PDB file of C-alpha atoms and ligand atoms in Angstrom:
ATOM      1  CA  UNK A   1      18.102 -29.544  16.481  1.00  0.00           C
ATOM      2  CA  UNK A   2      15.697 -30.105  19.067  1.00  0.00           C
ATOM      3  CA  UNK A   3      14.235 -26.939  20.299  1.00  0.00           C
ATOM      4  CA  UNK A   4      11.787 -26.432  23.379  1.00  0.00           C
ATOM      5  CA  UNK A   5       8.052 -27.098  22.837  1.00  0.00           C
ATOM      6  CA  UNK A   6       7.018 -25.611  25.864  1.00  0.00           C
ATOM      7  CA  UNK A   7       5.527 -29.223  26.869  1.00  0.00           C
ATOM      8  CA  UNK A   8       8.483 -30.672  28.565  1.00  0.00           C
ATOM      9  CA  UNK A   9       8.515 -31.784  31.906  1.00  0.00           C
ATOM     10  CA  UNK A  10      10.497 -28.950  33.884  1.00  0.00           C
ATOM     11  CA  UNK A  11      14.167 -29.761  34.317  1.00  0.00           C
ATOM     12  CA  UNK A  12      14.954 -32.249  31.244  1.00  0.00           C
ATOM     13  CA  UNK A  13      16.212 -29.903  28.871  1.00  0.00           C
ATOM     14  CA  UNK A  14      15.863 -29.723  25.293  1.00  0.00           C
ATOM     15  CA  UNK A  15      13.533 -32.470  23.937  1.00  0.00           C
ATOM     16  CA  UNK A  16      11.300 -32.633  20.583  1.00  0.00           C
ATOM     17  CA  UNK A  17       7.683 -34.147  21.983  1.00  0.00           C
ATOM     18  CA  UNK A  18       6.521 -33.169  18.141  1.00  0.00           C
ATOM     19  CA  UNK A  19       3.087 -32.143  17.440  1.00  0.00           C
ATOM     20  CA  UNK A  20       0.869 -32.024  21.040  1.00  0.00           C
ATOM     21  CA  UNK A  21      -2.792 -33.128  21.239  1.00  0.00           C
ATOM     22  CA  UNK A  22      -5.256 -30.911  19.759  1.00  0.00           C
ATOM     23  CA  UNK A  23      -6.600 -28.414  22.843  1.00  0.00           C
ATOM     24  CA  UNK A  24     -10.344 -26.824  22.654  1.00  0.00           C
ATOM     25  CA  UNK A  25      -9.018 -23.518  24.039  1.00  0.00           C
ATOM     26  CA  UNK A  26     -12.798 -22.002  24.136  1.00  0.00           C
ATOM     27  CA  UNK A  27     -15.496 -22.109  21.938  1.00  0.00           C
ATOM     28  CA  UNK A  28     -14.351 -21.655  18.668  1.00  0.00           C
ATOM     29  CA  UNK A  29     -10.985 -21.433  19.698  1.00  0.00           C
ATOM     30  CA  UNK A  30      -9.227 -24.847  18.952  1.00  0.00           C
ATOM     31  CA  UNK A  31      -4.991 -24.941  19.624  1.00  0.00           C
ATOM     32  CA  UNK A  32      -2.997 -27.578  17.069  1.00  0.00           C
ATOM     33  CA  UNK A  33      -0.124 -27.203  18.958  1.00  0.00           C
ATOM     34  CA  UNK A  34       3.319 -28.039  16.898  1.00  0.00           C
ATOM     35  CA  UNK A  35       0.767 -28.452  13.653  1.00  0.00           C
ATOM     36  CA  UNK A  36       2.752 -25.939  11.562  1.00  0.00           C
ATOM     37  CA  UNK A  37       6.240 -27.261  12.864  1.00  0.00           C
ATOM     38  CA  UNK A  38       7.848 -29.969  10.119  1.00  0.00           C
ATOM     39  CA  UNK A  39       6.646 -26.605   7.781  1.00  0.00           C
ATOM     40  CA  UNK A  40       8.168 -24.448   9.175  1.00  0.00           C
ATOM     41  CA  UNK A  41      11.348 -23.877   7.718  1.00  0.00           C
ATOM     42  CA  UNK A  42       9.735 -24.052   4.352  1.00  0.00           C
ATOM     43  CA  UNK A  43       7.510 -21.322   5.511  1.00  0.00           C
ATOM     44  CA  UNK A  44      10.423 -19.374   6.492  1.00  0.00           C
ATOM     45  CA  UNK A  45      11.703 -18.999   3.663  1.00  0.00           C
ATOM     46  CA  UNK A  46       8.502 -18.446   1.324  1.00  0.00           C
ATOM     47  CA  UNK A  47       8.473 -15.605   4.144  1.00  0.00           C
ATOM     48  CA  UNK A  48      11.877 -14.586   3.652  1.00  0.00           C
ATOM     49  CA  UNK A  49      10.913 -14.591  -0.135  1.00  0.00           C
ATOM     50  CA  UNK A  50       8.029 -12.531   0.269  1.00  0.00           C
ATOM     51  CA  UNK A  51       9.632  -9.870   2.025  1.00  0.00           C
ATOM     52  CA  UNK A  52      12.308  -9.309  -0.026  1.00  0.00           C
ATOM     53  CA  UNK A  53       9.179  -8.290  -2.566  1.00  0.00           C
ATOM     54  CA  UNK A  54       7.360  -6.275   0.369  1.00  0.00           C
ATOM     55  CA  UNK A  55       9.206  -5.324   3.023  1.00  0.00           C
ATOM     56  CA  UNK A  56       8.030  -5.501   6.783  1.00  0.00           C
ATOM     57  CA  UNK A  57       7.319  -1.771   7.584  1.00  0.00           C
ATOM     58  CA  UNK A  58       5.877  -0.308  10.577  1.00  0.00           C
ATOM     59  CA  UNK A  59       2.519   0.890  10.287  1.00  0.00           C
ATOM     60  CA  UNK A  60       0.779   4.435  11.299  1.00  0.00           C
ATOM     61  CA  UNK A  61      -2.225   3.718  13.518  1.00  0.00           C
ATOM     62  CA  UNK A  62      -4.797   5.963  12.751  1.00  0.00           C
ATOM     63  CA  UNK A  63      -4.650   7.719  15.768  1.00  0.00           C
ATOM     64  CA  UNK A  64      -1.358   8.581  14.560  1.00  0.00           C
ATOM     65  CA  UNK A  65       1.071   6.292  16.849  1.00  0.00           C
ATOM     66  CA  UNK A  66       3.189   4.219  15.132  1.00  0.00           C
ATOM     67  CA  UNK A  67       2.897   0.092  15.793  1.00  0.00           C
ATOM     68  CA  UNK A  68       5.706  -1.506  17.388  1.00  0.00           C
ATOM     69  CA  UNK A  69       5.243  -4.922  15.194  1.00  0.00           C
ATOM     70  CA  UNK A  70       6.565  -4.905  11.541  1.00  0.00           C
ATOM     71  CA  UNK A  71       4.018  -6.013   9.093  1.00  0.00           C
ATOM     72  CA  UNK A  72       3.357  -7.246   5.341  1.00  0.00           C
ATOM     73  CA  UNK A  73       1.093  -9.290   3.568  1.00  0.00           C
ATOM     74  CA  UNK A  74       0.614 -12.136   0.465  1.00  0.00           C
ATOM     75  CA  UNK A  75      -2.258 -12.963  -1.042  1.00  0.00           C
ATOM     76  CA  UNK A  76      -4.763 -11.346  -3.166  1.00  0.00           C
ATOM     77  CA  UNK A  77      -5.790  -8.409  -0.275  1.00  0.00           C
ATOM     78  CA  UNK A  78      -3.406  -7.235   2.466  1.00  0.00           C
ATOM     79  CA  UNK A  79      -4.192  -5.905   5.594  1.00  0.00           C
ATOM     80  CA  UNK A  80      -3.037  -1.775   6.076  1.00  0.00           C
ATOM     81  CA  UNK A  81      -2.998   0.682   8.636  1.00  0.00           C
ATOM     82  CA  UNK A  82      -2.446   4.499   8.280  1.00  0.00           C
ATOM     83  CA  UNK A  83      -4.126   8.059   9.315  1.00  0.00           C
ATOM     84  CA  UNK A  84      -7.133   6.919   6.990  1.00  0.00           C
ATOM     85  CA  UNK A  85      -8.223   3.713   8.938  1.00  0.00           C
ATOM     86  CA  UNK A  86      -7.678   0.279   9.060  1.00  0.00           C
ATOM     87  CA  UNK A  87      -8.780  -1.898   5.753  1.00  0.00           C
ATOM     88  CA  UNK A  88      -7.252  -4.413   3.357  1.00  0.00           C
ATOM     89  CA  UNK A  89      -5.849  -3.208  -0.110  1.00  0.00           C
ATOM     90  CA  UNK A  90      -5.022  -5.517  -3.291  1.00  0.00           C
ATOM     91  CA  UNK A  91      -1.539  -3.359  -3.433  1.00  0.00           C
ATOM     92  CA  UNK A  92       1.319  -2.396  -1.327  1.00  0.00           C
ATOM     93  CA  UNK A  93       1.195   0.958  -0.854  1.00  0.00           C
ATOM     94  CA  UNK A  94       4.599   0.934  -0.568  1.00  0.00           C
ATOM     95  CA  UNK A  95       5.414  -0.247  -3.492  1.00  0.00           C
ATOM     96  CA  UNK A  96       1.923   0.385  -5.884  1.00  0.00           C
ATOM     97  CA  UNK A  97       2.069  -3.146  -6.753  1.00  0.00           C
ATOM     98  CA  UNK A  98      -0.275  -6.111  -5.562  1.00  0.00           C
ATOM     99  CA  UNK A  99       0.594  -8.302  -2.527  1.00  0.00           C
ATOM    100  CA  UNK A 100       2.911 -11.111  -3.158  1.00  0.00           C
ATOM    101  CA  UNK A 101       1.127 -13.924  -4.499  1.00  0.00           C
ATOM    102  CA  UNK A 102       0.047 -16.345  -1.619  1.00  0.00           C
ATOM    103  CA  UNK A 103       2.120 -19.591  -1.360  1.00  0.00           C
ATOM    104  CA  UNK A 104       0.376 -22.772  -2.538  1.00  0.00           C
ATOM    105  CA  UNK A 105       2.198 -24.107   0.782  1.00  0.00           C
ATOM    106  CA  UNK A 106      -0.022 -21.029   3.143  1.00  0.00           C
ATOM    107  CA  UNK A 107      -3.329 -21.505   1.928  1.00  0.00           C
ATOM    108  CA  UNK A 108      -3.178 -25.667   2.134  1.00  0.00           C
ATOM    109  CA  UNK A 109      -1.687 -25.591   5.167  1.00  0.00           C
ATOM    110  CA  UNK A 110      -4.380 -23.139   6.235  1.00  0.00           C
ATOM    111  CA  UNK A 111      -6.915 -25.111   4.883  1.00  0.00           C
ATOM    112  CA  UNK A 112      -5.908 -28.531   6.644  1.00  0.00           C
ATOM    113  CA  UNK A 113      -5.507 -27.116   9.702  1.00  0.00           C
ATOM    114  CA  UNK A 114      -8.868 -24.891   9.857  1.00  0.00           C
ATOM    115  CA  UNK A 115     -10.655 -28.455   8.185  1.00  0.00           C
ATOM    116  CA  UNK A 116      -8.724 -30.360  11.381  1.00  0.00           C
ATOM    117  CA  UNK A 117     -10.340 -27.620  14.151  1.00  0.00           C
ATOM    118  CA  UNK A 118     -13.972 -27.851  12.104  1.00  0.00           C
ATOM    119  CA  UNK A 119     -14.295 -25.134   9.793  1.00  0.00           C
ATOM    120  CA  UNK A 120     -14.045 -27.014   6.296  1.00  0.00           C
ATOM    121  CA  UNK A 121     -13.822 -25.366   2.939  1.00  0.00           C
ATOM    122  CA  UNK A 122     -11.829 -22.442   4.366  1.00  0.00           C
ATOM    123  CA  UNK A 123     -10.313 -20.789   1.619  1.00  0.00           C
ATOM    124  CA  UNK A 124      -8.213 -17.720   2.455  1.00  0.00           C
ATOM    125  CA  UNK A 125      -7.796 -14.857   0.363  1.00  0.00           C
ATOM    126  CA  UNK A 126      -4.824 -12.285   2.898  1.00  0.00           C
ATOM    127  CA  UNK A 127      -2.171 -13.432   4.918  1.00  0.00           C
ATOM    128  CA  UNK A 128      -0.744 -11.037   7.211  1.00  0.00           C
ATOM    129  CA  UNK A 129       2.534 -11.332   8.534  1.00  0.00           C
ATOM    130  CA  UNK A 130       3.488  -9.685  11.960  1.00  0.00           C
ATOM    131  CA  UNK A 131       7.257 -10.368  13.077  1.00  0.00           C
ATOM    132  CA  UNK A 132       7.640  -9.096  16.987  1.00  0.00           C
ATOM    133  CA  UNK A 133      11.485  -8.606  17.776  1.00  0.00           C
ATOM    134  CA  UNK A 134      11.823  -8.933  22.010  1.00  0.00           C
ATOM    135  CA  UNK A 135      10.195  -5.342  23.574  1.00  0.00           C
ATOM    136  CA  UNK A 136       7.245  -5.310  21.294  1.00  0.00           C
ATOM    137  CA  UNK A 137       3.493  -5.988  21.472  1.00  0.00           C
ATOM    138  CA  UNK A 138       0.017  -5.821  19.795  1.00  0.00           C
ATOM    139  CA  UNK A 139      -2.234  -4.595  22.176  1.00  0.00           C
ATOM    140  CA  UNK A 140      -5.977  -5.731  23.109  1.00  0.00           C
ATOM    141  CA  UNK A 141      -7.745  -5.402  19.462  1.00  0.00           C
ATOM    142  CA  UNK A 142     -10.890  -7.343  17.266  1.00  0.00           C
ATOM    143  CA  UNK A 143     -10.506  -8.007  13.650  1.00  0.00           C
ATOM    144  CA  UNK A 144     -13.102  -6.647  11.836  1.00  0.00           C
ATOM    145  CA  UNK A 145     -12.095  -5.535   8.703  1.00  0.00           C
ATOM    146  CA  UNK A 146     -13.229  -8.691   6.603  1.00  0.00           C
ATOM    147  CA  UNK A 147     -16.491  -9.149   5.339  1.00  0.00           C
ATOM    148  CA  UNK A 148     -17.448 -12.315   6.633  1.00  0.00           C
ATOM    149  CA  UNK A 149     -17.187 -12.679  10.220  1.00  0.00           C
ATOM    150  CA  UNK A 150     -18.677 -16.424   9.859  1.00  0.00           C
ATOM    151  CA  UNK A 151     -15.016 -16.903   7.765  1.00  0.00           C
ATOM    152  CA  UNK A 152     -12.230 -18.020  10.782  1.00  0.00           C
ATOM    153  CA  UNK A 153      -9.040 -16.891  11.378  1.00  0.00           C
ATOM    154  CA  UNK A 154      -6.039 -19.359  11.433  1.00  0.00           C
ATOM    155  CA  UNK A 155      -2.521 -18.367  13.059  1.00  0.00           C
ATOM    156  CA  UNK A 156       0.625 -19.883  13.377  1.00  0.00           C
ATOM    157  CA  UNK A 157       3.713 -18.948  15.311  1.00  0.00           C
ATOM    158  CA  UNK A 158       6.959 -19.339  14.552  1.00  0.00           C
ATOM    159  CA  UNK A 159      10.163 -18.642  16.466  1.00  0.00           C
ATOM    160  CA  UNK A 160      10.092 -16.909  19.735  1.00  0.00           C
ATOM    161  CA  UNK A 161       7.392 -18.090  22.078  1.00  0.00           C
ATOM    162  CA  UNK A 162       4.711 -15.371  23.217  1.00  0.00           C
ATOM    163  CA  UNK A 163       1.591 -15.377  25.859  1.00  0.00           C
ATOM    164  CA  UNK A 164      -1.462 -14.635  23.688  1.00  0.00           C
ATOM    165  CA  UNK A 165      -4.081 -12.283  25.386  1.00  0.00           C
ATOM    166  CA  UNK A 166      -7.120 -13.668  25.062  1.00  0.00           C
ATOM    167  CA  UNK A 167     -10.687 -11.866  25.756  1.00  0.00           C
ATOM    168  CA  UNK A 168     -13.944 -12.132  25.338  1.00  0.00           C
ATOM    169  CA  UNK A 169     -16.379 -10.227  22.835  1.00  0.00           C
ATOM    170  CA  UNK A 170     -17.529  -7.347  25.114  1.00  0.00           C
ATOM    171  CA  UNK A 171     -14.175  -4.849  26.170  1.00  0.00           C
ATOM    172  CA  UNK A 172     -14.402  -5.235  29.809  1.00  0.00           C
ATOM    173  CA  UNK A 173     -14.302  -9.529  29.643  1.00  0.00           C
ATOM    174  CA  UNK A 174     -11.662 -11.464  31.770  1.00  0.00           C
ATOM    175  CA  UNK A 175      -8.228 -11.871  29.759  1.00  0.00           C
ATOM    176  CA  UNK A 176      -6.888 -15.379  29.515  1.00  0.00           C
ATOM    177  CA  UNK A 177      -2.696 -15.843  28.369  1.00  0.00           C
ATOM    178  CA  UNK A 178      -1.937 -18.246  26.557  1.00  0.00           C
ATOM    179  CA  UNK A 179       1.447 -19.458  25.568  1.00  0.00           C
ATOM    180  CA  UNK A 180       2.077 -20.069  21.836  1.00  0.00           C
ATOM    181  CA  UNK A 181       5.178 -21.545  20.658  1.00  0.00           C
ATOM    182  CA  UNK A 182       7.303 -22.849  17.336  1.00  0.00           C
ATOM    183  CA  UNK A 183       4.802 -24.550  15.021  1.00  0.00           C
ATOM    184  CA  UNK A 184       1.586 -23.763  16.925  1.00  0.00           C
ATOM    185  CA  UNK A 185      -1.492 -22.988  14.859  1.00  0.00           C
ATOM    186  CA  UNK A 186      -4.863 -21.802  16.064  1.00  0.00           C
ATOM    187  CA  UNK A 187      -8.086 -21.637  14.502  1.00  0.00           C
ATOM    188  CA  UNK A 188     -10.458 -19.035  15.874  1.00  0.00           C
ATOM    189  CA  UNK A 189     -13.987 -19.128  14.303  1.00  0.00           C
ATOM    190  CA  UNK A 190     -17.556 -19.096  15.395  1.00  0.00           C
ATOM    191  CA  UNK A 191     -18.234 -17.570  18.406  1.00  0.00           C
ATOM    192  CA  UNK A 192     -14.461 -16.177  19.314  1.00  0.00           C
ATOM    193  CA  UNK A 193     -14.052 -14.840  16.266  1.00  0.00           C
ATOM    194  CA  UNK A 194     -14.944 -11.373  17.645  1.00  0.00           C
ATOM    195  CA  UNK A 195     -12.917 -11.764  20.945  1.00  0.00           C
ATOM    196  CA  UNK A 196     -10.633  -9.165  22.055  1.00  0.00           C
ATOM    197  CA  UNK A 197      -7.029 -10.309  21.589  1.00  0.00           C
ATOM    198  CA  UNK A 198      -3.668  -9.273  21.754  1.00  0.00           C
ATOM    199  CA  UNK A 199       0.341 -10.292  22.081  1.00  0.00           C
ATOM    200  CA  UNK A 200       2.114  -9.347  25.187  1.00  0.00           C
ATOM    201  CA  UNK A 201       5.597  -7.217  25.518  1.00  0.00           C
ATOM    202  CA  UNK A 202       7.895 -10.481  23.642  1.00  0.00           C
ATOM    203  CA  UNK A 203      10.625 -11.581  25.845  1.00  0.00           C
ATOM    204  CA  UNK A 204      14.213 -11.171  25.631  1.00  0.00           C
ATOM    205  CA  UNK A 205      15.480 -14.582  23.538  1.00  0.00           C
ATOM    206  CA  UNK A 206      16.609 -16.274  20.902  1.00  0.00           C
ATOM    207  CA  UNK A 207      15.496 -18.935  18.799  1.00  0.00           C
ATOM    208  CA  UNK A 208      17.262 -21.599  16.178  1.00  0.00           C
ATOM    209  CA  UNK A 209      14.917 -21.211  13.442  1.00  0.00           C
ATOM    210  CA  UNK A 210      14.457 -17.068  13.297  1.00  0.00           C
ATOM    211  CA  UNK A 211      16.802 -15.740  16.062  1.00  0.00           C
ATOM    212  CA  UNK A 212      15.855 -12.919  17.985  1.00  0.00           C
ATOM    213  CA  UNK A 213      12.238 -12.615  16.674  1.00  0.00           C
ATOM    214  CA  UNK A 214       8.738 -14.362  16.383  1.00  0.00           C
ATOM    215  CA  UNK A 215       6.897 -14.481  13.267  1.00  0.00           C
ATOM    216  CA  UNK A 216       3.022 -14.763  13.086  1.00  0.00           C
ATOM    217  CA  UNK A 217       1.039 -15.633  10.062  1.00  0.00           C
ATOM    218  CA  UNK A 218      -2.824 -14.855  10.060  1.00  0.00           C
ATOM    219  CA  UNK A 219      -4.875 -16.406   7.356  1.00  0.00           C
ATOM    220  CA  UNK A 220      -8.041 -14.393   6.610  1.00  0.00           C
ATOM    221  CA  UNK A 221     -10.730 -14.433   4.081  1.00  0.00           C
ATOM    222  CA  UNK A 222     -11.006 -10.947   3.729  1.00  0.00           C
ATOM    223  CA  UNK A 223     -13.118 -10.466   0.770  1.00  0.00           C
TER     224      UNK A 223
HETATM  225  C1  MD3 B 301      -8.734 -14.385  17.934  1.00  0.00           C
HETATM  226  N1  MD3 B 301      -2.071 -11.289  15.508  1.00  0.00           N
HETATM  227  O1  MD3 B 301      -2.649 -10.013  13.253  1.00  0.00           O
HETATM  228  S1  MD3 B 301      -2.611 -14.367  16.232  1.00  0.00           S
HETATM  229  C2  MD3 B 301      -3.484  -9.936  14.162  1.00  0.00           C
HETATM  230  O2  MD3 B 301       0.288 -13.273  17.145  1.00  0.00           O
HETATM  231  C3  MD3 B 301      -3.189 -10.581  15.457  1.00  0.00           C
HETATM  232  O3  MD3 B 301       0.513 -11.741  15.663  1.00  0.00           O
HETATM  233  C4  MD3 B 301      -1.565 -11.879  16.731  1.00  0.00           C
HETATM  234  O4  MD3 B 301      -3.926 -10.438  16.371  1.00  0.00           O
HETATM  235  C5  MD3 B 301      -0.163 -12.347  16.495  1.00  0.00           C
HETATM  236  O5  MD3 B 301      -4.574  -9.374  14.050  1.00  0.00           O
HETATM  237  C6  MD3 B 301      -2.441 -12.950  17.250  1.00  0.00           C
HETATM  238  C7  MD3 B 301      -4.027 -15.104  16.949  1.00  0.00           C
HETATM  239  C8  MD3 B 301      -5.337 -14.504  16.567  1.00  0.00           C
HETATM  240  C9  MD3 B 301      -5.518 -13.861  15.380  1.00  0.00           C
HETATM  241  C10 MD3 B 301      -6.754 -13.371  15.034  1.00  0.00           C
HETATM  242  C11 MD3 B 301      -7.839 -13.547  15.882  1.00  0.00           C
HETATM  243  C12 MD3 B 301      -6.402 -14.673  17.405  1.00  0.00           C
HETATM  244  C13 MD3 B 301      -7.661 -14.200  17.084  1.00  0.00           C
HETATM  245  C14 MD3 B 301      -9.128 -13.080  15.557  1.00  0.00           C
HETATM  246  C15 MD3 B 301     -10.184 -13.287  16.396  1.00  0.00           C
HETATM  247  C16 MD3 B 301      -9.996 -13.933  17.598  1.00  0.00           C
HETATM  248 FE1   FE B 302      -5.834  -9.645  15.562  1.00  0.00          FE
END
């Protein structure tokens, strides 16, 4: 089925434009749009697959307020919050038994996209997986728990669309929105790899390919 891009002219309903042009968002900051989307319901299920192995939870922060995103991870480190801190862990604490393996599907698609926005030989290591159901948001954060802030990040959104909050390195910096959809991936590296970022309170709504929920993948080279 045709589903809504975002990119269609106002008024003519639903209508598959497929992959958009490729958008400099910012330095460093370069927007595939619809890049992930003839993937996506393969990633879906690998997701679906993965969970059933380690389950999205909700995460302690470690001030001790629980996150409103559910979270889990593949790959040979995962990304975990609790009352200690913030860090990645080869295991699921949940479970006491290492990450799902990463997809060979993720870390290609991953690759080819980070290789398409200019950072070549990316070869991540984590993927964490946030699913937002309408109501919930990740506020204003930087990710610096990997080792190599010279490594990008690559996201990709699936399902429900969301406005991206998008800062700058320093706390107080303007905040840009930006809408990402079904199929859009992102590659932040270089000099907005330190920005201040953040999703925004998801929408009521409902999508064909995950109903009521988005799903975010971030790949990371955490060690
Ligand atoms: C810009 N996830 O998991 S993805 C996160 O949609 C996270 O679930 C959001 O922020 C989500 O940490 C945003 C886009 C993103 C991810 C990492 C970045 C943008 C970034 C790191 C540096 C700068
Ligand atoms: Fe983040």
């Amino acid at each position: 089925m045709p589903r809504r891009t975002g990119r269609e002219p106002e008024g003519l309903g639903e209508l598959d434009l497929g992959p958009g042009p490729d958008e400099v968002l910012g330095p460093g900051a370069i927007r595939l749009a619809g890049f992930a989307r003839a993937a996506a319901a393969d990633l879906l299920a690998a997701i679906a697959d993965i969970a059933d192995l380690a389950p999205f939870r909700r995460m302690s922060t470690p001030g001790g307020r629980m996150m409103s995103v559910a979270m889990t991870n593949c790959g040979a480190e995962g990304w975990v919050s609790d009352a200690r801190g913030y860090r990645y862990t080869p295991e699921d604490p949940l479970s006491g038994r290492p990450w799902p393996a990463m997809p060979a599907l993720f870390g290609a698609l991953a690759a080819r996209a980070a290789a398409r926005a200019g950072f070549s030989g990316f070869l991540p290591d984590a993927c964490l997986i946030n699913r937002y159901e309408p109501g919930t948001r990740l506020t204003l954060h930087q990710d610096r728990n990997e080792r190599d802030f010279g490594q990008p990040i690559v996201s990709v959104s699936l399902g429900l669309p969301a406005i991206f909050l998008w800062g700058g390195t320093a706390r107080g910096d303007a905040v840009r929105r930006v809408r990402l959809a079904h199929g859009d991936v992102v590659a932040w590296g270089g000099p907005a790899r330190l920005a201040h970022h953040g999703i925004h309170t998801l929408a009521e709504g409902e999508h064909p390919a995950t109903g009521r929920a988005r799903l975010n993948l971030t790949f990371r080279r955490a060690g």
